PDB file of C-alpha atoms and ligand atoms in Angstrom:
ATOM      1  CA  UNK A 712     -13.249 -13.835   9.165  1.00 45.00           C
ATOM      2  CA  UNK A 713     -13.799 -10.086   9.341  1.00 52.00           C
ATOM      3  CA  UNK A 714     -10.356  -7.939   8.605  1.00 66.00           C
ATOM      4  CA  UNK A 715      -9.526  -6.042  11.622  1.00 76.00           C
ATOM      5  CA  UNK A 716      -6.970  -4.617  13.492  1.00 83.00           C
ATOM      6  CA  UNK A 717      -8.263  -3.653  16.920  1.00 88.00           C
ATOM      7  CA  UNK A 718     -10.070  -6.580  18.749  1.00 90.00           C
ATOM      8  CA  UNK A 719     -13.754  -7.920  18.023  1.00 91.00           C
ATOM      9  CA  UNK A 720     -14.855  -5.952  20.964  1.00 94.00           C
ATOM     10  CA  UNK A 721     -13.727  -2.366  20.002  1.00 94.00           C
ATOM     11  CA  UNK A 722     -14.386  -3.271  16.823  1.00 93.00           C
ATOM     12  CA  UNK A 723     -18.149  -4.199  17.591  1.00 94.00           C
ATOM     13  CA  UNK A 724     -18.170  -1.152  20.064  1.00 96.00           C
ATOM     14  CA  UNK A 725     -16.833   1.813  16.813  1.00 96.00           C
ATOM     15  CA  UNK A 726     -19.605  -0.263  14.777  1.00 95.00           C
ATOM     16  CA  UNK A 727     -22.619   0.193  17.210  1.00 97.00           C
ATOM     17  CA  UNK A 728     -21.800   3.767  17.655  1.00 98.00           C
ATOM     18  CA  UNK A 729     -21.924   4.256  13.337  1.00 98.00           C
ATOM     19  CA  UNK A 730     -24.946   5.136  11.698  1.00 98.00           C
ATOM     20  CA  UNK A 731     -26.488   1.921  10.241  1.00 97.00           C
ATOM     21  CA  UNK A 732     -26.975   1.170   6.892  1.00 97.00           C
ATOM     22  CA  UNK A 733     -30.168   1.216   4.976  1.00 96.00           C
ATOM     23  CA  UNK A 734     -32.754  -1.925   4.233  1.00 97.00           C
ATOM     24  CA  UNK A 735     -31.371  -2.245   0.583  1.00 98.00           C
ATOM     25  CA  UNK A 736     -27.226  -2.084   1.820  1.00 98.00           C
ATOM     26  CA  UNK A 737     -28.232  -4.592   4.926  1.00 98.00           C
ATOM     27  CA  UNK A 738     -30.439  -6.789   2.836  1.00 98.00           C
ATOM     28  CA  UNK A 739     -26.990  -6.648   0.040  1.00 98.00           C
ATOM     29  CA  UNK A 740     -24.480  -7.003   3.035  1.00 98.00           C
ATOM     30  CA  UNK A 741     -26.369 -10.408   4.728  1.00 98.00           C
ATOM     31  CA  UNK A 742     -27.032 -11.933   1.189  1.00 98.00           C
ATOM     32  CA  UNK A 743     -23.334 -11.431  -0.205  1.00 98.00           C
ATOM     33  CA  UNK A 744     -22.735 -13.323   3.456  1.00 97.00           C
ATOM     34  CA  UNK A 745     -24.803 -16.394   2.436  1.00 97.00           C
ATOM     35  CA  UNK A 746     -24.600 -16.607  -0.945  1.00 97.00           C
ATOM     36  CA  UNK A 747     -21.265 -15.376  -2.282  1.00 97.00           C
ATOM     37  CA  UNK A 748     -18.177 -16.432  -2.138  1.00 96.00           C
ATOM     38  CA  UNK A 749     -15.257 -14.606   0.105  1.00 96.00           C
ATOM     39  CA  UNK A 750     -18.132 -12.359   1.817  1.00 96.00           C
ATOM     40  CA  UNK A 751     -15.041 -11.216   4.179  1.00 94.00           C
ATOM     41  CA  UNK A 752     -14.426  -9.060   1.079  1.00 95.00           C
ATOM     42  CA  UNK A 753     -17.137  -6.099   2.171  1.00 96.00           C
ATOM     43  CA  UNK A 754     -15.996  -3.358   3.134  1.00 95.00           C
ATOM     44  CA  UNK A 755     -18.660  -3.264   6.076  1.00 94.00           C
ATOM     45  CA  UNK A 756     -20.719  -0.854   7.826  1.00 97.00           C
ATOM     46  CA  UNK A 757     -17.899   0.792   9.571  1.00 96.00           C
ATOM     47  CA  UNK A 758     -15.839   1.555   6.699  1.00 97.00           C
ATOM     48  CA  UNK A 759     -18.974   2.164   4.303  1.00 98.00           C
ATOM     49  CA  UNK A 760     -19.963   5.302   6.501  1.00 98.00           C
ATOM     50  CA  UNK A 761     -16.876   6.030   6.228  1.00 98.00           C
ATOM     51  CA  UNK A 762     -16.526   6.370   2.897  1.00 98.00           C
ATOM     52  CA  UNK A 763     -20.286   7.772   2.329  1.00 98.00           C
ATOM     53  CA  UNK A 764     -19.167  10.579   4.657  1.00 98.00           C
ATOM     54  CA  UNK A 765     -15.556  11.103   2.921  1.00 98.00           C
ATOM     55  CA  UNK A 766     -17.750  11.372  -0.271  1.00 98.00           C
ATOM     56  CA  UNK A 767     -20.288  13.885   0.946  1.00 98.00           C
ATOM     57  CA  UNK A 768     -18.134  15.836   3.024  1.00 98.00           C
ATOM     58  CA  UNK A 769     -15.205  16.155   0.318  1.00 98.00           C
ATOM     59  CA  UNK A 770     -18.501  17.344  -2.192  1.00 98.00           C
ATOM     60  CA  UNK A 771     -17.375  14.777  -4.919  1.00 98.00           C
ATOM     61  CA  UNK A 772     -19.618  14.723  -7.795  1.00 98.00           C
ATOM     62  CA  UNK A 773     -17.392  12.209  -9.770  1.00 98.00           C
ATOM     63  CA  UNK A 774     -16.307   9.141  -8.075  1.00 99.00           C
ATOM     64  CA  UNK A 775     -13.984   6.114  -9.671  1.00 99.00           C
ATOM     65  CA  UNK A 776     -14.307   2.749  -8.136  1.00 99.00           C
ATOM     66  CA  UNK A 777     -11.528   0.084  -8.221  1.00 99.00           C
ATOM     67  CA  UNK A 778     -12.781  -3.388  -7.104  1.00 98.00           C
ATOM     68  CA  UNK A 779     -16.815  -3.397  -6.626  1.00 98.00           C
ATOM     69  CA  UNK A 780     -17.648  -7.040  -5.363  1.00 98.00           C
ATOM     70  CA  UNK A 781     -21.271  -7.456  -4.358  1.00 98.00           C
ATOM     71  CA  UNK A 782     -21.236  -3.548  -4.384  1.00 98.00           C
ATOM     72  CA  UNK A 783     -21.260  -2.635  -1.120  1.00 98.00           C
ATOM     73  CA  UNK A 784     -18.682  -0.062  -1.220  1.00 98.00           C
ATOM     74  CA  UNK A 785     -20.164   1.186  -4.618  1.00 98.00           C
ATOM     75  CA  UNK A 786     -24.030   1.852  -3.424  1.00 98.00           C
ATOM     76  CA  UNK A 787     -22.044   3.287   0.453  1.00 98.00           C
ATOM     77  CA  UNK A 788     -20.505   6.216  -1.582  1.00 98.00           C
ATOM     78  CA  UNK A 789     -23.284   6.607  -4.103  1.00 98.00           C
ATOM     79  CA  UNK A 790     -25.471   7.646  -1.177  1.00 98.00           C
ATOM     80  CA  UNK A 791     -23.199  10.501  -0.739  1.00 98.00           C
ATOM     81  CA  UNK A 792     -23.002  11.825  -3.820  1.00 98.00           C
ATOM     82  CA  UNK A 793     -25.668  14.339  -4.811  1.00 98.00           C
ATOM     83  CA  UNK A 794     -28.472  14.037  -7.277  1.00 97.00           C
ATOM     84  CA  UNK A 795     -26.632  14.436 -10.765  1.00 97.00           C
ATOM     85  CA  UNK A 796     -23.657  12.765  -9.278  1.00 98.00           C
ATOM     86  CA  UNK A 797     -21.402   9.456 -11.050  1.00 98.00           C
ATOM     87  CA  UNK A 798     -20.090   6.850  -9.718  1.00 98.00           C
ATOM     88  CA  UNK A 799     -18.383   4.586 -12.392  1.00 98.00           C
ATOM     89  CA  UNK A 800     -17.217   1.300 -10.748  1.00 99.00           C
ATOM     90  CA  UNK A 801     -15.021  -1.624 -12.131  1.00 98.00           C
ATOM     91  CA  UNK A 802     -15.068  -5.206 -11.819  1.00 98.00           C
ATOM     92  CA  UNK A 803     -14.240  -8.252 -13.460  1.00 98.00           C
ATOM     93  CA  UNK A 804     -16.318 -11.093 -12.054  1.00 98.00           C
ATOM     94  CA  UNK A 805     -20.134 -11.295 -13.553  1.00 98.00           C
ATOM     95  CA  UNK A 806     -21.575 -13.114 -10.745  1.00 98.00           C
ATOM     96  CA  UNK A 807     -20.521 -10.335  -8.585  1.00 98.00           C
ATOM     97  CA  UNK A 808     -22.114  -7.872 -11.153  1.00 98.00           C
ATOM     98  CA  UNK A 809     -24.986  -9.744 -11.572  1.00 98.00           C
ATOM     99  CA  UNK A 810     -25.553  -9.478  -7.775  1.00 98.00           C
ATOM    100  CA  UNK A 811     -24.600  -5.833  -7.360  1.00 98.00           C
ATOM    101  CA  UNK A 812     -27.156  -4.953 -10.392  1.00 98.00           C
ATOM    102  CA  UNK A 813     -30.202  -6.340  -8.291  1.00 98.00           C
ATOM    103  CA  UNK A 814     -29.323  -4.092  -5.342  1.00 98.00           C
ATOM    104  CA  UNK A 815     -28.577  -1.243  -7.174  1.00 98.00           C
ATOM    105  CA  UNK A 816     -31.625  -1.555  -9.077  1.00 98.00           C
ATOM    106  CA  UNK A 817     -33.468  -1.275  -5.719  1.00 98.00           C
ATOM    107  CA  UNK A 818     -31.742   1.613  -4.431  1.00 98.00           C
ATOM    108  CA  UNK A 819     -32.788   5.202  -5.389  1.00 97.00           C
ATOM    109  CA  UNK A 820     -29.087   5.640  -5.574  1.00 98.00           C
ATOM    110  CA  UNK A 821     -28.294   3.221  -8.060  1.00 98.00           C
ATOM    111  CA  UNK A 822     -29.002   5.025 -10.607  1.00 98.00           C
ATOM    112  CA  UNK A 823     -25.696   7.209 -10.332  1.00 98.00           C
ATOM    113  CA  UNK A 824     -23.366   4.096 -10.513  1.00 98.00           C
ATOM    114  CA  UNK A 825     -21.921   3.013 -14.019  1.00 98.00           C
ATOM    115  CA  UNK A 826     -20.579  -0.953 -14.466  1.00 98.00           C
ATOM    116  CA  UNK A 827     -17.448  -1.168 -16.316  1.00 98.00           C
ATOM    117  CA  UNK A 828     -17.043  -5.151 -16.213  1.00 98.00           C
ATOM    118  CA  UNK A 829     -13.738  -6.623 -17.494  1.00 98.00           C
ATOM    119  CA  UNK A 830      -9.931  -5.666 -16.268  1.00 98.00           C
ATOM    120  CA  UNK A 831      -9.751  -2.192 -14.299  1.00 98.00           C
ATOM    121  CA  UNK A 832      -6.358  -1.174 -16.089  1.00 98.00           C
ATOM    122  CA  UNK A 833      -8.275  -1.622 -19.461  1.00 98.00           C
ATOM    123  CA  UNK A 834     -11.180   0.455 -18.305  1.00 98.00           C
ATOM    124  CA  UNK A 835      -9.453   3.065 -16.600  1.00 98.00           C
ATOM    125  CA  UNK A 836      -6.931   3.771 -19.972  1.00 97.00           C
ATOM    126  CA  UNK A 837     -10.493   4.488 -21.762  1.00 97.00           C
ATOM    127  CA  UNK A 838     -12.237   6.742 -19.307  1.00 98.00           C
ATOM    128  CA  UNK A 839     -12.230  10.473 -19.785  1.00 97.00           C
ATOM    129  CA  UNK A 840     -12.816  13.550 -17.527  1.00 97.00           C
ATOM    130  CA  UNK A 841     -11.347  14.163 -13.774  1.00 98.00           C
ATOM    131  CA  UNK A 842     -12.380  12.497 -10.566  1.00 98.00           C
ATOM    132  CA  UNK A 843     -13.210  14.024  -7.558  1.00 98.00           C
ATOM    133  CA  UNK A 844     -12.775  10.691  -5.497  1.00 99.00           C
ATOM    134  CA  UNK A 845     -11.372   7.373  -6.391  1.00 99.00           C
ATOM    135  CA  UNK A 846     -11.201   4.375  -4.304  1.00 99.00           C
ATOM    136  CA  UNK A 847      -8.718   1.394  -4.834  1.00 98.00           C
ATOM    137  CA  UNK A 848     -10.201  -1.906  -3.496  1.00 98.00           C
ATOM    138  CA  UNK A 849      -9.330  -4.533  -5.982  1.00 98.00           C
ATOM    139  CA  UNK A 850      -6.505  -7.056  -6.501  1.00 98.00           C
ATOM    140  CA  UNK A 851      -3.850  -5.964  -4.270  1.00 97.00           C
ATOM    141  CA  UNK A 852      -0.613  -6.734  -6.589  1.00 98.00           C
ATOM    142  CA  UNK A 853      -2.039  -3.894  -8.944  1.00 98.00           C
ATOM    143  CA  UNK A 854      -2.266  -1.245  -6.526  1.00 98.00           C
ATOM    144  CA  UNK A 855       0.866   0.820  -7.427  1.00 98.00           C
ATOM    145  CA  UNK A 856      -0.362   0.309 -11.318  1.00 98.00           C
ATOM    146  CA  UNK A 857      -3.998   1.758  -9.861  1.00 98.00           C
ATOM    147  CA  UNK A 858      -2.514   4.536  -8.573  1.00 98.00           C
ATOM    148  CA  UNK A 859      -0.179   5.299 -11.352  1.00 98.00           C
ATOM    149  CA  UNK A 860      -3.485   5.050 -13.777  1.00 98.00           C
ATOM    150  CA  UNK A 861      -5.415   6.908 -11.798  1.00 98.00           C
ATOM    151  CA  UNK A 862      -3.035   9.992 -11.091  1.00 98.00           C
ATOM    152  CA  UNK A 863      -3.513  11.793 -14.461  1.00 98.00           C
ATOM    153  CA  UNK A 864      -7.510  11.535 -14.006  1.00 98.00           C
ATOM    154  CA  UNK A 865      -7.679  13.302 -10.195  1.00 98.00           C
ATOM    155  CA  UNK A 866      -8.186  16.804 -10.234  1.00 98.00           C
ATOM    156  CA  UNK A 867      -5.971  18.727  -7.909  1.00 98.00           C
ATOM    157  CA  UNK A 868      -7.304  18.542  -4.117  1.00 98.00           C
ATOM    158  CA  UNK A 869      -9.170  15.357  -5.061  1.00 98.00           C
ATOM    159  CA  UNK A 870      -8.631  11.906  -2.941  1.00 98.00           C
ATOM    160  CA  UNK A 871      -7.463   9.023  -3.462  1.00 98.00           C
ATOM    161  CA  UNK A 872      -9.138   6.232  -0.536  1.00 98.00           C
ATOM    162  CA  UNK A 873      -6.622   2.867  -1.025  1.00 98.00           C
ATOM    163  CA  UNK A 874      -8.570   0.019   1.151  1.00 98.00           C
ATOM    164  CA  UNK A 875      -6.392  -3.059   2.837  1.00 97.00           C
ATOM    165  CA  UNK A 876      -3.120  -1.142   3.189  1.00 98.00           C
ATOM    166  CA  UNK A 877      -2.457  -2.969   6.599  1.00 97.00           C
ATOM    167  CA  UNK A 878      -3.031  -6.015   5.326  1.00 97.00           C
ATOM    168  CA  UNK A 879      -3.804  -7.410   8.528  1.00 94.00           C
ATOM    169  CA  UNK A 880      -0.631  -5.869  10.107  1.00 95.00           C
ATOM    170  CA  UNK A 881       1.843  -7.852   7.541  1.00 96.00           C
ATOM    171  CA  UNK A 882       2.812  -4.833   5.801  1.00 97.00           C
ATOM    172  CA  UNK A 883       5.040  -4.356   8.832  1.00 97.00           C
ATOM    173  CA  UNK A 884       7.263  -7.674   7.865  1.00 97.00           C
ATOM    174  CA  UNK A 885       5.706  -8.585   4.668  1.00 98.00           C
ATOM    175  CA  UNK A 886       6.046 -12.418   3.248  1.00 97.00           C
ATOM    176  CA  UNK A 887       2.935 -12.814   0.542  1.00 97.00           C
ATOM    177  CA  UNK A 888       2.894 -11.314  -2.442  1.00 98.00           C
ATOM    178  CA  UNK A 889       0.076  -9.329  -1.451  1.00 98.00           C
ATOM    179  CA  UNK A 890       1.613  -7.973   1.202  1.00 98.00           C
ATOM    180  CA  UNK A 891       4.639  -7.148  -0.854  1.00 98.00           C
ATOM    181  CA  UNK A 892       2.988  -5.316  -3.149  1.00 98.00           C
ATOM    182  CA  UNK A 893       0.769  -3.345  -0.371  1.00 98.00           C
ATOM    183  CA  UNK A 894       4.285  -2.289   1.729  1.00 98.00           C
ATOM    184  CA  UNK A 895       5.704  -1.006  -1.904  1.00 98.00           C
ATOM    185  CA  UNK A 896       2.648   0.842  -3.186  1.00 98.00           C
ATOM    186  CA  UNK A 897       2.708   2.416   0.702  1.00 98.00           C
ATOM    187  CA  UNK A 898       5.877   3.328   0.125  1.00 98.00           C
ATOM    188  CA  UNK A 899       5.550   4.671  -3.287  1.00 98.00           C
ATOM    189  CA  UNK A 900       2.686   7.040  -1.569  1.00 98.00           C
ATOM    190  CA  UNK A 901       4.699   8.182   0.873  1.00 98.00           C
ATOM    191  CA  UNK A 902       7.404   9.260  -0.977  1.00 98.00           C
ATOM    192  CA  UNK A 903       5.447  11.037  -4.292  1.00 98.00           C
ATOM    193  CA  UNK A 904       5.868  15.054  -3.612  1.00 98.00           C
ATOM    194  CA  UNK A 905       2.430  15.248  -5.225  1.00 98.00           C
ATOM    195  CA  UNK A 906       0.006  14.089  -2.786  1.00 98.00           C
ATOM    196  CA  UNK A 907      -0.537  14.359   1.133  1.00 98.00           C
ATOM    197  CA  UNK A 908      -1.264  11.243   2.829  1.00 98.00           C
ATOM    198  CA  UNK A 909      -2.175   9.997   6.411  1.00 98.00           C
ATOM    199  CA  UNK A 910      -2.269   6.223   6.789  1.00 98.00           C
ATOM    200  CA  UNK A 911      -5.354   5.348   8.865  1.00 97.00           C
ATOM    201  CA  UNK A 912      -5.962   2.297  10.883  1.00 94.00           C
ATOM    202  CA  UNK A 913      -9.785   1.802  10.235  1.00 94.00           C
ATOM    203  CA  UNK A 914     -10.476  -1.688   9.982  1.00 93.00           C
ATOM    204  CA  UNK A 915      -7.652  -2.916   7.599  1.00 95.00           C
ATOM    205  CA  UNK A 916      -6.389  -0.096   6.637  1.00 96.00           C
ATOM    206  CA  UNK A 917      -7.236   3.024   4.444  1.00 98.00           C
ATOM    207  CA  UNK A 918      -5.026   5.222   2.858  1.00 98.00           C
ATOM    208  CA  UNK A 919      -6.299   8.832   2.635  1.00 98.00           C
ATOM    209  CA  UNK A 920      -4.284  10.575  -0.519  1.00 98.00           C
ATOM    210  CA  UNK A 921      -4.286  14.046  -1.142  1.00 98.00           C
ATOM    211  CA  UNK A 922      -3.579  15.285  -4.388  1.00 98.00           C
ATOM    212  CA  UNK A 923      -1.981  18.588  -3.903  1.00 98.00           C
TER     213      UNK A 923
HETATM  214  C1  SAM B 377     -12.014  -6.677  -2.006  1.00 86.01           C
HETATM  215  S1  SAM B 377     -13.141  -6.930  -3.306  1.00 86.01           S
HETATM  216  C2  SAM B 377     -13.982  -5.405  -3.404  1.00 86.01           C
HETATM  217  C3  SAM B 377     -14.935  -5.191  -2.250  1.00 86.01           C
HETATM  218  C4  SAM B 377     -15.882  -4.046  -2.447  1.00 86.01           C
HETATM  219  N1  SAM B 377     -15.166  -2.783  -2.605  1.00 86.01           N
HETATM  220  C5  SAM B 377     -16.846  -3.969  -1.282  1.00 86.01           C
HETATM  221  O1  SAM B 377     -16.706  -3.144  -0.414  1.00 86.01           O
HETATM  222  O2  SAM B 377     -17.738  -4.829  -1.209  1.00 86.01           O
HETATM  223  C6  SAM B 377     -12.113  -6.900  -4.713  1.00 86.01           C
HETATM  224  C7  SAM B 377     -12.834  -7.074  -6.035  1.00 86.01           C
HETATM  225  O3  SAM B 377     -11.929  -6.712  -7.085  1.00 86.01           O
HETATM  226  C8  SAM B 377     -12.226  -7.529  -8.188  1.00 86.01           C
HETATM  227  N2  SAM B 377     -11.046  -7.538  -9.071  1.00 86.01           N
HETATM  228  C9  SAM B 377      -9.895  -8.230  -8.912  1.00 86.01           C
HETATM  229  N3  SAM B 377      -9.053  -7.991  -9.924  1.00 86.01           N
HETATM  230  C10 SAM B 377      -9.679  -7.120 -10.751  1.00 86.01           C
HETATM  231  C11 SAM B 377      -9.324  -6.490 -11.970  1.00 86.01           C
HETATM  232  N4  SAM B 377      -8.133  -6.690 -12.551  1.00 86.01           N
HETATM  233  N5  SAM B 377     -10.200  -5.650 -12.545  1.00 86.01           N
HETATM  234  C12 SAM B 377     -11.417  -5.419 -11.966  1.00 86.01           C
HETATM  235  N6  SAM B 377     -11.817  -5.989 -10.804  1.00 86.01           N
HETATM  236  C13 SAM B 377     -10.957  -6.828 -10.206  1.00 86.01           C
HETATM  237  C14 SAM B 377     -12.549  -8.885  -7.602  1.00 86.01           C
HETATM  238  O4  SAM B 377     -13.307  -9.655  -8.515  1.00 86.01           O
HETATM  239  C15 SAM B 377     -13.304  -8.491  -6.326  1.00 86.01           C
HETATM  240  O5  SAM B 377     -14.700  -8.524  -6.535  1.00 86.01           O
END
């Protein structure tokens, strides 16, 4: 099950028309698909141009990553960042980091992308510095915490990316807890005088946050 909004057609359509990934980010993207467990989780090519783009284009040099998977997302944005550039990316499950370490290993990029494994919240509280660029994708009943943790560490102009905030349209009449906690952190964005914020429908949903 992929998680879209617009039908499989326009869907495949916006895809076909996106640059395509790499050998190393296809040969990741198929494996996670037959090997791993809830491949439905990648971000996909779509929305990882997307975010390699948001990365370049925005000149980030220091990027946070909440929720890395197979590391998709991770090794998308690490091709935007320049030579000298960090991407430090959390996750908690080691056969997902296991995974993402062989890919990233094979990637000229991977070299700019740091591992925190264990809890995000823990690992955030310890890191030190600014971000340019920080993108929430883990578990979705922590994303008001995420962005509360992650406020203090964005520099001023820099952008928060907040993945699923559709969640498949329920947001609109939200029942799961998931949902729930996606329509409150949504609302929490929109109503914090700090940031700028337009709520776009790619794929699932990504929140663009502007700190001001
Ligand atoms: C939607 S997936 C991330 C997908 C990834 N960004 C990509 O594009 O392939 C969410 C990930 O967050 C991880 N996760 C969930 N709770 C976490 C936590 N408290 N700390 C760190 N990672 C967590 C999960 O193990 C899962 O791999």
């Amino acid at each position: 099950m992929m998680l879209t909004l617009v039908g499989p057609d326009i869907e495949e359509y916006a895809r076909s028309k996106t640059s395509p990934d790499g050998k190393v980010l296809s040969e990741l993207a198929a494996q996670t698909v037959d090997t791993m467990p809830i491949p439905e989780m990648l971000t996909g090519q779509l929305e990882g141009r997307f975010l390699k783009l948001m990365v370049q284009t925005t000149g980030a040099r220091r990027v946070l990553e909440i929720g890395m998977y197979t590391g998709y997302s991770a090794l998308s944005m690490a091709e935007g960042l320049p030579v000298g550039g960090e991407l430090i990316t959390c996750e908690i499950d080691p056969a997902a980091i296991a995974f993402a370490r062989r890919y990233f290993e094979r990637s000229e990029h991977g070299k700019k992308i740091t591992i925190k494994e264990g809890p995000a919240l823990e690992t955030i509280k310890n890191l030190d510095g600014q971000f340019d660029l920080v993108f929430i994708d883990a578990d979705k009943v922590n994303y008001s915490t995420y962005y509360d943790a992650v406020m203090p560490k964005l520099r001023a102009g820099g952008i928060i990316l907040a993945d699923n905030v559709l969640y498949s349209g329920e947001v609109v009449d939200p029942r799961s807890a998931n949902a729930k906690a996606i329509a409150e952190f949504n609302d929490r964005v929109r109503s914090d005088d700090r940031v700028e914020q337009v709520l776009l429908t790619i794929r699932d949903g990504v929140f663009f946050i502007r700190k001001k």
